[in-house]
Coordinates of C-alpha atoms and ligand atoms in Angstrom, one line a residue:
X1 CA -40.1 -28.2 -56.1
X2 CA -44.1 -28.6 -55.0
X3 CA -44.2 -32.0 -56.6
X4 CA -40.7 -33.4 -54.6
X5 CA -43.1 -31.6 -51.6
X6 CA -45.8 -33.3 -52.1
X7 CA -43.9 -36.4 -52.7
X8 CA -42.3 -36.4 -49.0
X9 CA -45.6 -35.2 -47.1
X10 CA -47.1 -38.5 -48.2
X11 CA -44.0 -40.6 -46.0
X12 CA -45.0 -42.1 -43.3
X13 CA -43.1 -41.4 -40.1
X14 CA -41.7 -43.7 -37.8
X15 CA -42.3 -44.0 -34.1
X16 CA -39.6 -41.8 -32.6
X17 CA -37.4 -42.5 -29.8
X18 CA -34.6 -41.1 -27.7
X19 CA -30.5 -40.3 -28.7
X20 CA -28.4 -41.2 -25.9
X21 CA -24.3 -41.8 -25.9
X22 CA -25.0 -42.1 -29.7
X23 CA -27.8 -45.1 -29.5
X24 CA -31.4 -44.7 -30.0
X25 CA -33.2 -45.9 -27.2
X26 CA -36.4 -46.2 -26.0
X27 CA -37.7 -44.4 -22.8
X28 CA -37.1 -46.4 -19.6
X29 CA -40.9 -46.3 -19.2
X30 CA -41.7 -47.3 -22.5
X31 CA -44.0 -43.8 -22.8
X32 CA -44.8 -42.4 -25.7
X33 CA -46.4 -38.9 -27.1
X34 CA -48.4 -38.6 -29.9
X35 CA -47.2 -36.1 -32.9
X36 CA -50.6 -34.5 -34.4
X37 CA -50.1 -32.3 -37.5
X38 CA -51.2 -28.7 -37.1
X39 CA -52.2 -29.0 -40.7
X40 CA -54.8 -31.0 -40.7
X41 CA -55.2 -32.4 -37.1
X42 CA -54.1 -35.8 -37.6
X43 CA -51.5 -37.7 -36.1
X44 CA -48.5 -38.2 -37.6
X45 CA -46.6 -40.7 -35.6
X46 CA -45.1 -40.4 -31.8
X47 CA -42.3 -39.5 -29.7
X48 CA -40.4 -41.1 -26.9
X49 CA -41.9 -39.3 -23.5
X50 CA -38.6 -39.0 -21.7
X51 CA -38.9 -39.3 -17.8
X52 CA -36.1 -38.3 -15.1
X53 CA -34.2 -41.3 -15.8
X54 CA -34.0 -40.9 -19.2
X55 CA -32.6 -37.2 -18.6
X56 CA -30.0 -39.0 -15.9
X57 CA -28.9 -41.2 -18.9
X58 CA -28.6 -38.4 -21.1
X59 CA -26.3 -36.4 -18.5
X60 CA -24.2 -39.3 -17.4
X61 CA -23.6 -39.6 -21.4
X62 CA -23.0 -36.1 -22.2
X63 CA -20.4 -35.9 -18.9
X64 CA -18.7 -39.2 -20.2
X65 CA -18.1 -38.1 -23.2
X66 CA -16.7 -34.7 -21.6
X67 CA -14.3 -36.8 -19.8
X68 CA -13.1 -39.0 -22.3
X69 CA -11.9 -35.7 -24.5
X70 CA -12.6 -37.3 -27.6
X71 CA -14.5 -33.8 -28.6
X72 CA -13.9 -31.1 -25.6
X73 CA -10.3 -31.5 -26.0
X74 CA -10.1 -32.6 -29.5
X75 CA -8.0 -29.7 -31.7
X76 CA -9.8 -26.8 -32.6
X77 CA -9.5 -27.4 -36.4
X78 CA -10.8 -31.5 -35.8
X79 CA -13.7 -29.5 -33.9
X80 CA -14.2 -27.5 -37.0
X81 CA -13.8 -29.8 -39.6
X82 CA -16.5 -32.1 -38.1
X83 CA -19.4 -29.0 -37.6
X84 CA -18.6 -28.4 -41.1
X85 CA -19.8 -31.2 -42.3
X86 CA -23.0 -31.3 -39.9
X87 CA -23.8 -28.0 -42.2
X88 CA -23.0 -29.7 -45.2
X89 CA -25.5 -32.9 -44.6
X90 CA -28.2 -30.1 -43.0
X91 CA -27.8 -28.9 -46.2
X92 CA -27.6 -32.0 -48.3
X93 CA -31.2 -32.9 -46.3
X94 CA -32.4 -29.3 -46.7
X95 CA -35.7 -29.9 -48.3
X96 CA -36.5 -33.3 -46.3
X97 CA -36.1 -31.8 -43.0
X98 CA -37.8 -28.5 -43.7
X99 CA -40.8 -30.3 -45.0
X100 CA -40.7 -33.0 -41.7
X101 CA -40.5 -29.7 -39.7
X102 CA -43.8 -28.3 -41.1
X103 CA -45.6 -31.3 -41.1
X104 CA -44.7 -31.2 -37.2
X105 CA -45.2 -27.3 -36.6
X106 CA -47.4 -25.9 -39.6
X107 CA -44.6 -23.4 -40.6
X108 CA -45.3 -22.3 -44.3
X109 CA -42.6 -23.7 -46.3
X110 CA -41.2 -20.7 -48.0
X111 CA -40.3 -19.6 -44.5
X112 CA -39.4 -23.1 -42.7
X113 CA -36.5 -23.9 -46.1
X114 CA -35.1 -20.9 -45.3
X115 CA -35.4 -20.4 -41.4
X116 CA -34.4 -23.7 -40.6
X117 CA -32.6 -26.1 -42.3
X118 CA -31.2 -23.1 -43.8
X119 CA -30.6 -21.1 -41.1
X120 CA -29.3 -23.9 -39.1
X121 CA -26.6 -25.0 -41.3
X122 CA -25.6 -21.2 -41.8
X123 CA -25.5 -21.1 -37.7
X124 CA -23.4 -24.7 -37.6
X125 CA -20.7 -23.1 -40.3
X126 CA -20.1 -20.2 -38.9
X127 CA -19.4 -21.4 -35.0
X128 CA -17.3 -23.9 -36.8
X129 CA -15.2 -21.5 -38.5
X130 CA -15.0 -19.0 -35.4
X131 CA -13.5 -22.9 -33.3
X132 CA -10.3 -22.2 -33.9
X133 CA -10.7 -18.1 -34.4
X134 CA -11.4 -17.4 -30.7
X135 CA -8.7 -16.6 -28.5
X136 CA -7.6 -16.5 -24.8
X137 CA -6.2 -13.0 -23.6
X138 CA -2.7 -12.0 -22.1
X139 CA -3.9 -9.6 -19.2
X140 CA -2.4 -6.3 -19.3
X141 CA -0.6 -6.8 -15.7
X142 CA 3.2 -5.2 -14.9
X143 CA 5.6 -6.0 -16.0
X144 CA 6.6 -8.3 -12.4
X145 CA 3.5 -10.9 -13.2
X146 CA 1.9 -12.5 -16.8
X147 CA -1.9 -12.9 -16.4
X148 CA -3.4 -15.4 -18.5
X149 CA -6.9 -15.6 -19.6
X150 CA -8.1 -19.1 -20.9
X151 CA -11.4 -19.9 -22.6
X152 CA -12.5 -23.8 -21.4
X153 CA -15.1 -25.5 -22.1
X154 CA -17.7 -25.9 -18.9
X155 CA -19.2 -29.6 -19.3
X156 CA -22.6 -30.2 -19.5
X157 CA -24.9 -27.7 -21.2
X158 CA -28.3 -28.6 -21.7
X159 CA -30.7 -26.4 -23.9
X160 CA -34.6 -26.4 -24.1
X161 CA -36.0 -24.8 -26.9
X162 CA -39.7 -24.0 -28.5
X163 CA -41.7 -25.2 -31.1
X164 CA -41.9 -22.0 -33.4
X165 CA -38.6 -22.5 -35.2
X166 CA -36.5 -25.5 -33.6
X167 CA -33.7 -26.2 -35.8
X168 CA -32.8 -22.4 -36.1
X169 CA -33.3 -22.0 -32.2
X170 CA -31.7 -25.4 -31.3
X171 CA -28.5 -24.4 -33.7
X172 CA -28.1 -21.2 -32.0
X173 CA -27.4 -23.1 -29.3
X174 CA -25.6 -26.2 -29.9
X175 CA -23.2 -25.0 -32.5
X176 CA -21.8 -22.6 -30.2
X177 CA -21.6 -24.8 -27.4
X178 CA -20.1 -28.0 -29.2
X179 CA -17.6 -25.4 -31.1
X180 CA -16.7 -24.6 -27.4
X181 CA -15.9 -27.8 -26.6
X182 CA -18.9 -28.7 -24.4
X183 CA -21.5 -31.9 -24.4
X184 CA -24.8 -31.2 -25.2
X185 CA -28.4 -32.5 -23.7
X186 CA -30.9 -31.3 -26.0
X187 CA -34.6 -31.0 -25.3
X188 CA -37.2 -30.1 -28.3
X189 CA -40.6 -28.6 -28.0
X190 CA -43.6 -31.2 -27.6
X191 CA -44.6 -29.7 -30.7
X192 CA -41.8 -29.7 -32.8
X193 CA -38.9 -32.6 -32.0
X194 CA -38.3 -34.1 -34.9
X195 CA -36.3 -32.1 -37.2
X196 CA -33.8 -32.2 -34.0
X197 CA -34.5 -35.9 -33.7
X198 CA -32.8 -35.8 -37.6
X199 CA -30.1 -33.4 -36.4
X200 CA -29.0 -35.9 -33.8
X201 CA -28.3 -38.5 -36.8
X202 CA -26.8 -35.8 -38.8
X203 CA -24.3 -35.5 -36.1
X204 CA -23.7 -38.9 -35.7
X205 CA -23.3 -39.1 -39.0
X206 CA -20.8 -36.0 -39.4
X207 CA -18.5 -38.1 -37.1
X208 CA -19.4 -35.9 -33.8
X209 CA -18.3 -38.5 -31.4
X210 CA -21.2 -40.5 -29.0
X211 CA -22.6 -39.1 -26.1
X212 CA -21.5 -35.3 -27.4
X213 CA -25.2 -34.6 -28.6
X214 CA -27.9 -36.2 -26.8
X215 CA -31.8 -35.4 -27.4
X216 CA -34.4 -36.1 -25.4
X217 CA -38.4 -35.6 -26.2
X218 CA -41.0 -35.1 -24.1
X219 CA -42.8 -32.9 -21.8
X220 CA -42.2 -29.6 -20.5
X221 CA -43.3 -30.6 -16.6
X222 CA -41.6 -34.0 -16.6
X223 CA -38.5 -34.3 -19.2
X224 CA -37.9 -30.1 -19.2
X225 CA -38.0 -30.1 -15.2
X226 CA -35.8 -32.9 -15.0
X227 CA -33.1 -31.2 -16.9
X228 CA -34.0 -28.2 -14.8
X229 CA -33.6 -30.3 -11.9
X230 CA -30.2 -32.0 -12.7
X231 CA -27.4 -31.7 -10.5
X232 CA -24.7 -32.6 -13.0
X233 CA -26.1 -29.9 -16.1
X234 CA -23.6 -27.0 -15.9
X235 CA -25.7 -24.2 -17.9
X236 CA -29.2 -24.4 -18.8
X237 CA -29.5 -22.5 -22.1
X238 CA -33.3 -21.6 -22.8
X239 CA -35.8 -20.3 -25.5
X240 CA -39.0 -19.9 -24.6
X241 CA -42.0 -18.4 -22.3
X242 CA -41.4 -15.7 -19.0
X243 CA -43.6 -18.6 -16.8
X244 CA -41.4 -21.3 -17.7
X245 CA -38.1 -19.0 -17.5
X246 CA -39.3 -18.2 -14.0
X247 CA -39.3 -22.2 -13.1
X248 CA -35.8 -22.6 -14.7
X249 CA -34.2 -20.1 -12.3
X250 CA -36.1 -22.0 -9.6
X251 CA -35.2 -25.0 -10.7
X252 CA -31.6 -23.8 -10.5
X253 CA -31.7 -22.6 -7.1
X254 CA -33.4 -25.4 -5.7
X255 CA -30.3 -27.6 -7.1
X256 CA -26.9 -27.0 -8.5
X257 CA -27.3 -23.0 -9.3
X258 CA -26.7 -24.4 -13.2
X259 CA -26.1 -20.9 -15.3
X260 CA -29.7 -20.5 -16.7
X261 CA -29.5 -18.9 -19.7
X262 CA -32.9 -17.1 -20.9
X263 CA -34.7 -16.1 -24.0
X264 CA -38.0 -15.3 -23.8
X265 CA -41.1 -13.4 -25.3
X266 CA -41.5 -9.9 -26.6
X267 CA -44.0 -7.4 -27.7
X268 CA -42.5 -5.8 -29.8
X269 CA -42.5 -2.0 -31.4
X270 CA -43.0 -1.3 -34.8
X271 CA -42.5 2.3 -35.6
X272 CA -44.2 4.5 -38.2
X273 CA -43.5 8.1 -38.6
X274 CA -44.4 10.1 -41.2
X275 CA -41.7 11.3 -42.7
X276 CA -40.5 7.0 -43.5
X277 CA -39.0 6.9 -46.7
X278 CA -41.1 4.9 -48.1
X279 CA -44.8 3.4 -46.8
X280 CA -45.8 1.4 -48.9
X281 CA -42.8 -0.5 -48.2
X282 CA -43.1 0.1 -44.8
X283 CA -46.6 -1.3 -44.4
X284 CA -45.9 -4.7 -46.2
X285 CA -43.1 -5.7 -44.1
X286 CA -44.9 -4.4 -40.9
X287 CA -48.0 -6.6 -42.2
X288 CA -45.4 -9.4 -43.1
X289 CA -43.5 -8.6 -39.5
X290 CA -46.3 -10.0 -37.9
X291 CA -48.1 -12.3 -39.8
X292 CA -45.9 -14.5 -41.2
X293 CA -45.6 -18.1 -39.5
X294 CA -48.9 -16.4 -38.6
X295 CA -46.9 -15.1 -35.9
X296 CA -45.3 -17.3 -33.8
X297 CA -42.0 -15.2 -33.9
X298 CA -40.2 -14.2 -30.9
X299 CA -39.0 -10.8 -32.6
X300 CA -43.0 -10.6 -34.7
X301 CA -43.3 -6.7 -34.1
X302 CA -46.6 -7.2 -32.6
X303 CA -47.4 -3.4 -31.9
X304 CA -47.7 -1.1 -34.4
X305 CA -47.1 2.6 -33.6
X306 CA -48.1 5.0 -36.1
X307 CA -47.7 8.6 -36.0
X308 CA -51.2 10.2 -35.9
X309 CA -51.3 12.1 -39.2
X310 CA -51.1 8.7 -40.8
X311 CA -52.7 6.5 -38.8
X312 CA -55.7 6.0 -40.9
X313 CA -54.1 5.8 -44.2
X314 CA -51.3 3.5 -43.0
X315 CA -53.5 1.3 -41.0
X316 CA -55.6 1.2 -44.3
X317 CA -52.4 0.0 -46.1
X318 CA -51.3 -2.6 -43.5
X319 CA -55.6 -3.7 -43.3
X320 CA -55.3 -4.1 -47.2
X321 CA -52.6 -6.3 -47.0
X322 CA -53.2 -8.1 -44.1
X323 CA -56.5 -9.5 -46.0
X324 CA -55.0 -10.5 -49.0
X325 CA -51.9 -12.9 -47.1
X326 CA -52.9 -16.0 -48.0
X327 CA -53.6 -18.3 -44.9
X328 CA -53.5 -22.5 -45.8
X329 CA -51.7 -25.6 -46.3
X330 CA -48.2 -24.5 -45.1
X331 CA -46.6 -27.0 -47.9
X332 CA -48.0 -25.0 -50.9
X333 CA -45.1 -22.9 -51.9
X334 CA -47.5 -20.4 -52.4
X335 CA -49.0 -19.9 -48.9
X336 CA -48.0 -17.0 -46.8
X337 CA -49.1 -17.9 -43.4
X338 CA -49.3 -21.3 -42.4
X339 CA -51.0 -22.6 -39.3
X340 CA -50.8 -22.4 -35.7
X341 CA -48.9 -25.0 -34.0
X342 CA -51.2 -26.6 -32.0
X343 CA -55.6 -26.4 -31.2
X344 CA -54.4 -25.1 -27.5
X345 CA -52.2 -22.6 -28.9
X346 CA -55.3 -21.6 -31.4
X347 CA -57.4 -21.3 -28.8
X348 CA -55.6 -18.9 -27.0
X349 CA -55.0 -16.9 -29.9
X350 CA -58.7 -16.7 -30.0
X351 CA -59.3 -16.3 -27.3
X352 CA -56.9 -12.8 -27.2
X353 CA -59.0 -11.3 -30.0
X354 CA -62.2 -11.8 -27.9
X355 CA -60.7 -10.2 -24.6
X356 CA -59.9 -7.5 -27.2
X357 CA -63.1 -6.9 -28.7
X358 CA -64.7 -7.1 -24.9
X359 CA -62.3 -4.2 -23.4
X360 CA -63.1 -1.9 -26.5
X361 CA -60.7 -2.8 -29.0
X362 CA -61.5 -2.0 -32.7
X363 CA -61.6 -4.9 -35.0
X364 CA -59.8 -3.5 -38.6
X365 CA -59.7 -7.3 -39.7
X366 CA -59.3 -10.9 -39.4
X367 CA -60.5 -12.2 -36.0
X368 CA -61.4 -15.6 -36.5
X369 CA -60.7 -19.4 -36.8
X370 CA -60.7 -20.3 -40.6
X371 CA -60.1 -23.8 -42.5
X372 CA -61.2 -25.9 -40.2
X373 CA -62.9 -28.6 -42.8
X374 CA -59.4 -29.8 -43.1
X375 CA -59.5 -30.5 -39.8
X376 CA -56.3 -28.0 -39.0
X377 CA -55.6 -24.9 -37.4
X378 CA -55.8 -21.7 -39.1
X379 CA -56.8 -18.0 -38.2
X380 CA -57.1 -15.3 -40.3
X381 CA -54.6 -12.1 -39.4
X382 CA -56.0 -10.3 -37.2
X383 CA -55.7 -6.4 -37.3
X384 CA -57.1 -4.6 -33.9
X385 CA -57.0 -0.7 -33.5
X386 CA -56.2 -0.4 -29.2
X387 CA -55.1 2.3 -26.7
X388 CA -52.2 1.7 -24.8
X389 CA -54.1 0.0 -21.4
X390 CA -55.3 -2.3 -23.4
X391 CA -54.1 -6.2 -22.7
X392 CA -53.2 -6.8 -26.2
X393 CA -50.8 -4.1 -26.3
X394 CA -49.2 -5.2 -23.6
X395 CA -49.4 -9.5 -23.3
X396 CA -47.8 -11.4 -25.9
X397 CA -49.9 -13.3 -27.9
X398 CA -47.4 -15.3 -30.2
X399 CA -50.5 -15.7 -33.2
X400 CA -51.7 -13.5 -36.0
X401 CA -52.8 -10.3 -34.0
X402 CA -51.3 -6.7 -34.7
X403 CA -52.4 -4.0 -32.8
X404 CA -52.2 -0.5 -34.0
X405 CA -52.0 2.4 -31.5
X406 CA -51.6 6.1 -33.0
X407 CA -48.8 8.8 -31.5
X408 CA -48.4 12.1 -31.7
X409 CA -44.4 13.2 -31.4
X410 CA -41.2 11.1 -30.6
X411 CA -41.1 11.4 -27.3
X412 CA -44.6 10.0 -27.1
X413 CA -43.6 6.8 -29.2
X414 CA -40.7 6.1 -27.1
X415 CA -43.3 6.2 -24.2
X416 CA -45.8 3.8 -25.4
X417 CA -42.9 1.7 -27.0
X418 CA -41.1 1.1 -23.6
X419 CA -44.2 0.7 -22.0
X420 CA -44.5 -3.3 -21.4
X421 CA -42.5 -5.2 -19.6
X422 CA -40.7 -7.0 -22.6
X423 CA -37.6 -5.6 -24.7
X424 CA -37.0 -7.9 -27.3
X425 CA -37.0 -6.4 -30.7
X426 CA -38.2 -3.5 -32.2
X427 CA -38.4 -0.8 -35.2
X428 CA -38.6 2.8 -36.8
X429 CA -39.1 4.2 -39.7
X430 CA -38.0 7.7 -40.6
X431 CA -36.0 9.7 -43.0
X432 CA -34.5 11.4 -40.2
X433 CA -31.2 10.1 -38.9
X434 CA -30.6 11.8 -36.2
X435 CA -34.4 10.9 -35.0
X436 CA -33.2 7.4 -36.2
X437 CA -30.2 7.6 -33.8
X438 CA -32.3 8.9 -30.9
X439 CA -35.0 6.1 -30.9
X440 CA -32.3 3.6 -31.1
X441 CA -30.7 4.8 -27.8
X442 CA -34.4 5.3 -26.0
X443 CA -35.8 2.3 -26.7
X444 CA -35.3 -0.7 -24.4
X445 CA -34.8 -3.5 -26.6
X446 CA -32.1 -6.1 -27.8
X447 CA -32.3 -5.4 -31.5
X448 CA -34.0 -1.6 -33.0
X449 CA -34.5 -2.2 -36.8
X450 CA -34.5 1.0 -39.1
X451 CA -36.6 1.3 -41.8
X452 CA -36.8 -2.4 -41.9
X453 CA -37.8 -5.6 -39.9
X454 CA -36.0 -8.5 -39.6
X455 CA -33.5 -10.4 -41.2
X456 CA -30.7 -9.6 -38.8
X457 CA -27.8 -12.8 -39.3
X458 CA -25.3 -14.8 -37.6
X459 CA -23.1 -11.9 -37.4
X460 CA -25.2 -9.9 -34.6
X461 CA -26.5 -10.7 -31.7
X462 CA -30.1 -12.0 -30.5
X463 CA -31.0 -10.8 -26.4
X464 CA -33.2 -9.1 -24.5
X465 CA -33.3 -6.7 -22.2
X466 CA -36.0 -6.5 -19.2
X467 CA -38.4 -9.5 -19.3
X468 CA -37.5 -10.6 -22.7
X469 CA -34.1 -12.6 -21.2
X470 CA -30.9 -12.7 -20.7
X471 CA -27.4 -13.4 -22.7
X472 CA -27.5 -13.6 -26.4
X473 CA -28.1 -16.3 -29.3
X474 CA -25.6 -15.6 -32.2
X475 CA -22.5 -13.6 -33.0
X476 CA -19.3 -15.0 -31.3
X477 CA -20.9 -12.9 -27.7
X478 CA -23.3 -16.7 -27.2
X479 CA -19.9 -18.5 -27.1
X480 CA -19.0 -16.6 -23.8
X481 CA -22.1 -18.8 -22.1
X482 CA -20.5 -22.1 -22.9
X483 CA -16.6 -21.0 -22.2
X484 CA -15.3 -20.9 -18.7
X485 CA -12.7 -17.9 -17.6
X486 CA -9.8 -19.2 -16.4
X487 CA -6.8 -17.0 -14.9
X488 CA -3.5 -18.2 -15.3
X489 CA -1.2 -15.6 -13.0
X490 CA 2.2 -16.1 -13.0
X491 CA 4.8 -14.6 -11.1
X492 CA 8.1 -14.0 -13.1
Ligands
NAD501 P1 -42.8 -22.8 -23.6 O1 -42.1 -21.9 -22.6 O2 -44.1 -23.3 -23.3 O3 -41.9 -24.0 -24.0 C1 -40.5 -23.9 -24.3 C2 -39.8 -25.2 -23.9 O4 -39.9 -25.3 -22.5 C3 -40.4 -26.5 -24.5 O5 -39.4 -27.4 -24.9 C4 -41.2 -27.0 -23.3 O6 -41.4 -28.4 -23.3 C5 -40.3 -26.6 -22.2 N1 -41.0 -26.6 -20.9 C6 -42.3 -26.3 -20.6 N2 -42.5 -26.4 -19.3 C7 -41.4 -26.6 -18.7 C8 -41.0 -26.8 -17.3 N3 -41.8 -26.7 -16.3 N4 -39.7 -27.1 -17.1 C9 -38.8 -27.2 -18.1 N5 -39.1 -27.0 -19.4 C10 -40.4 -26.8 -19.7 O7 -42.7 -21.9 -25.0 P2 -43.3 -22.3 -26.4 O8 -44.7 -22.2 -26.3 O9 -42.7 -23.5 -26.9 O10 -42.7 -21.1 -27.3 C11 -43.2 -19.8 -27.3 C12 -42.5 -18.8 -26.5 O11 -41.1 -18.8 -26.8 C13 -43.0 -17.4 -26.7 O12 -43.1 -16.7 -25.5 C14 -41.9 -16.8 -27.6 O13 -41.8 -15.5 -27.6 C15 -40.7 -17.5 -27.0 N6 -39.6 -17.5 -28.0 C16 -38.5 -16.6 -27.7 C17 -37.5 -16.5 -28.6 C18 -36.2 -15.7 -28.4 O14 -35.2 -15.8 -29.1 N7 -36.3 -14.7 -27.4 C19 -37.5 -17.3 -29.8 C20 -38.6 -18.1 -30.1 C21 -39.6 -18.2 -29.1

């Protein structure tokens, strides 16, 4: 498999433009963005810079095709048959668009095959399956009146998703809201649009009918405030930072009151007590938790909690491995941790383990910029011992950083572990199930792994609580964002 990899990294990449009502087009002011590589900070080609009239295209396409009923009012099993082939060709591309995507966002490839094109097509078969699985609901009313409850489709859904992992996140929310019945305007990461760019064809070429899927590139203050903006987008489903989730619901108010949708950062609790079956197993997927896409994953459990009597030896474990992750060219099957996405975002990672070392933070390894001959961006991963005041105990940094803060009892853990304002994911490790049970009902978080991290799949849900968003992604609970409730009563 590295030689058909190092085969397709050497294609050269066409000037991107925009998918609207089934046509590429160009942007009505002809901009254009450049695509640099994380991996070795070249450019790679460019993408179509969408303004406010592009986004106005794109909605008047995605509510004509609602209107003409070709897909939101097509049979459930047409529905189905057609997302099942969109899996089919993601997967028929598999290796092609996972090795596009991490020339674009410096994912290693192990992870990108299976977290995105993989991950994708899973997500596109099973909302295709559930099409014609979901039901409306006969309301238990007397026996004078029959209540109906329909499912409809809403309209216009737009969704605006990050650069960490965009097919995954994009199919977590287009499946569900095409297998609803909706149209779709799609909006990639600066960083990472052109595995969706290929989705769009996909589509097209699956037989999903024009103007259903539209994507459009660009920036997050022009083309993402657009969309924002729009008075014909019916729900705004987003992935992506607190600051810009803030804007969204703004952005609502100050226009249509769109549903806004949100799914934001986390810092999230890893959990070590003592008695955990097993620690050596424990510390290599809490080093692996957290280091791997050198940690530019929503869920990364980014604080690790440690119980005090084996802090030191279980730091030492998670310190040992943490040195020996290999850190490089994300399209050698064997790196672990490929780059960061972008110099900015690298800087700001750096920039974290400096404020760290400046409040008093202990610096167990890693720390610094590495690689940069080939003109990438690379850190190490970074392990920092820190007391709960700390900013990086608190502050997502979405890079390469664990910080390690001992406990001494449960009821301390739960403390420190509820203690920012996230609640995105988490973990514990113990032997103890009742423990087990306990932390799971204490802590404030979407998803509370036990004695593992990770992994969770289509079949579960993916929310937060507190500042971490709203609604789900995944499980048939994201297709209640993209249905309407409708009550039929009828007198009899
Ligand atoms: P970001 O918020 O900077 O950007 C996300 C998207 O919003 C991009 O498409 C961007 O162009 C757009 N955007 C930026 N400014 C905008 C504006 N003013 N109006 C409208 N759209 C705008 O986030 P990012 O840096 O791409 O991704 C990292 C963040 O995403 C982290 O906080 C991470 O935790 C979060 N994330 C969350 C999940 C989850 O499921 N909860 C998953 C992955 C990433």
């Amino acid at each position: 498999m590295q030689d058909k990899i190092s085969q397709l990294r050497m294609l050269t990449v066409a000037p991107q433009s925009l998918f609207i009502g089934g046509a590429w087009r160009e942007p009505v002011s002809g901009g254009a963005m450049d695509v640099i590589s994380p991996i070795d900070g070249k450019k790679l080609t460019t993408i179509g810079d969408a303004g406010a009239e592009d986004v106005d295209l794109a909605v008047k396409a995605a509510r004509a095709a609602f209107e003409r009923a070709s897909w939101s009012k097509a049979a459930p099993a047409e529905r189905k048959k057609v997302m099942l082939r969109i899996a089919e060709l993601i997967e028929r591309d598999a290796l092609e668009l996972a090795v596009l995507g991490v020339r674009d966002n410096g994912t290693e490839i192990t992870m990108a095959l299976k977290a995105e094109p993989g991950s994708a097509a899973a997500t596109f078969r099973y909302y295709a399956e559930a099409v014609d699985k979901v039901y409306g609901e006969i309301a238990p009313t007397s026996e004078t009146v029959l209540g109906l409850i329909h499912r409809e489709p809403i309209g216009v859904i737009a969704a605006i998703v990050p650069w960490n992992f965009p097919m995954m996140i994009g199919a977590w929310k287009v499946a569900p809201a095409l297998a609803a019945g909706n149209s779709v305007v799609l909006k990639p990461a600066e960083g990472a649009s052109l595995t969706l760019l290929k989705l769009a064809a996909l589509c097209a070429e699956a037989g999903l009918p024009e103007g259903v899927l539209n994507v459009v590139t660009g920036r997050g203050a022009v083309t993402g405030e657009a969309i924002g903006l729009h008075g014909d987008i019916d729900v705004l489903a987003f992935t992506g930072s607190g600051g810009v989730g803030r804007r969204l619901l703004e952005y609502s108010a100050r226009s249509n009151l769109k549903r806004v949708y949100l799914e934001l950062g986390g810092k999230s609790p890893n959990i070590i007590f003592a008695d955990a079956p097993d620690l050596d197993l424990a510390a290599k997927v809490s080093a692996y938790g957290i280091f791997r896409n050198s940690g530019q994953v929503c869920v990364a459990g980014s604080r690790l909690l440690v119980e005090r009597s084996i802090h030191e030896q279980f730091t030492a474990k998670v310190v040992a491995i943490a040195t020996q992750i290999k850190v490089g060219d994300p399209l050698l099957l064997a790196t672990e941790a490929g780059a960061i996405s972008s110099e900015i975002q690298l800087e700001k990672d750096i920039g974290f383990a400096g404020q760290a070392l400046a409040e008093g933070a202990t610096l167990r390894a890693g720390g610094a910029r590495i690689l940069q001959e080939t003109g990438g961006f690379y850190m190490q991963p970074t392990v920092f011992d820190v007391t709960p005041e700390m900013t990086l105990a608190k502050e997502e940094v979405f890079g390469p950083i664990l910080s390690v803060i001992p406990f001494d009892n449960e009821e301390e853990a739960l403390r420190i572990a509820n203690s920012t304002a996230y609640g995105l994911a988490s973990a514990v490790w113990t032997a103890n199930l009742s423990r087990a049970h306990r932390m799971m009902r204490g802590i404030k978080a979407g998803i509370v792994h036990v004695n593992t991290y990770g992994g969770a799949d289509n079949t579960v849900p993916l929310g937060g609580v507190r500042q971490s968003g709203n609604g789900h992604d995944k499980s048939l609970h994201a297709m209640d964002k993209y249905h309407n409730l409708k009550t039929g009563w009828i007198q009899l």
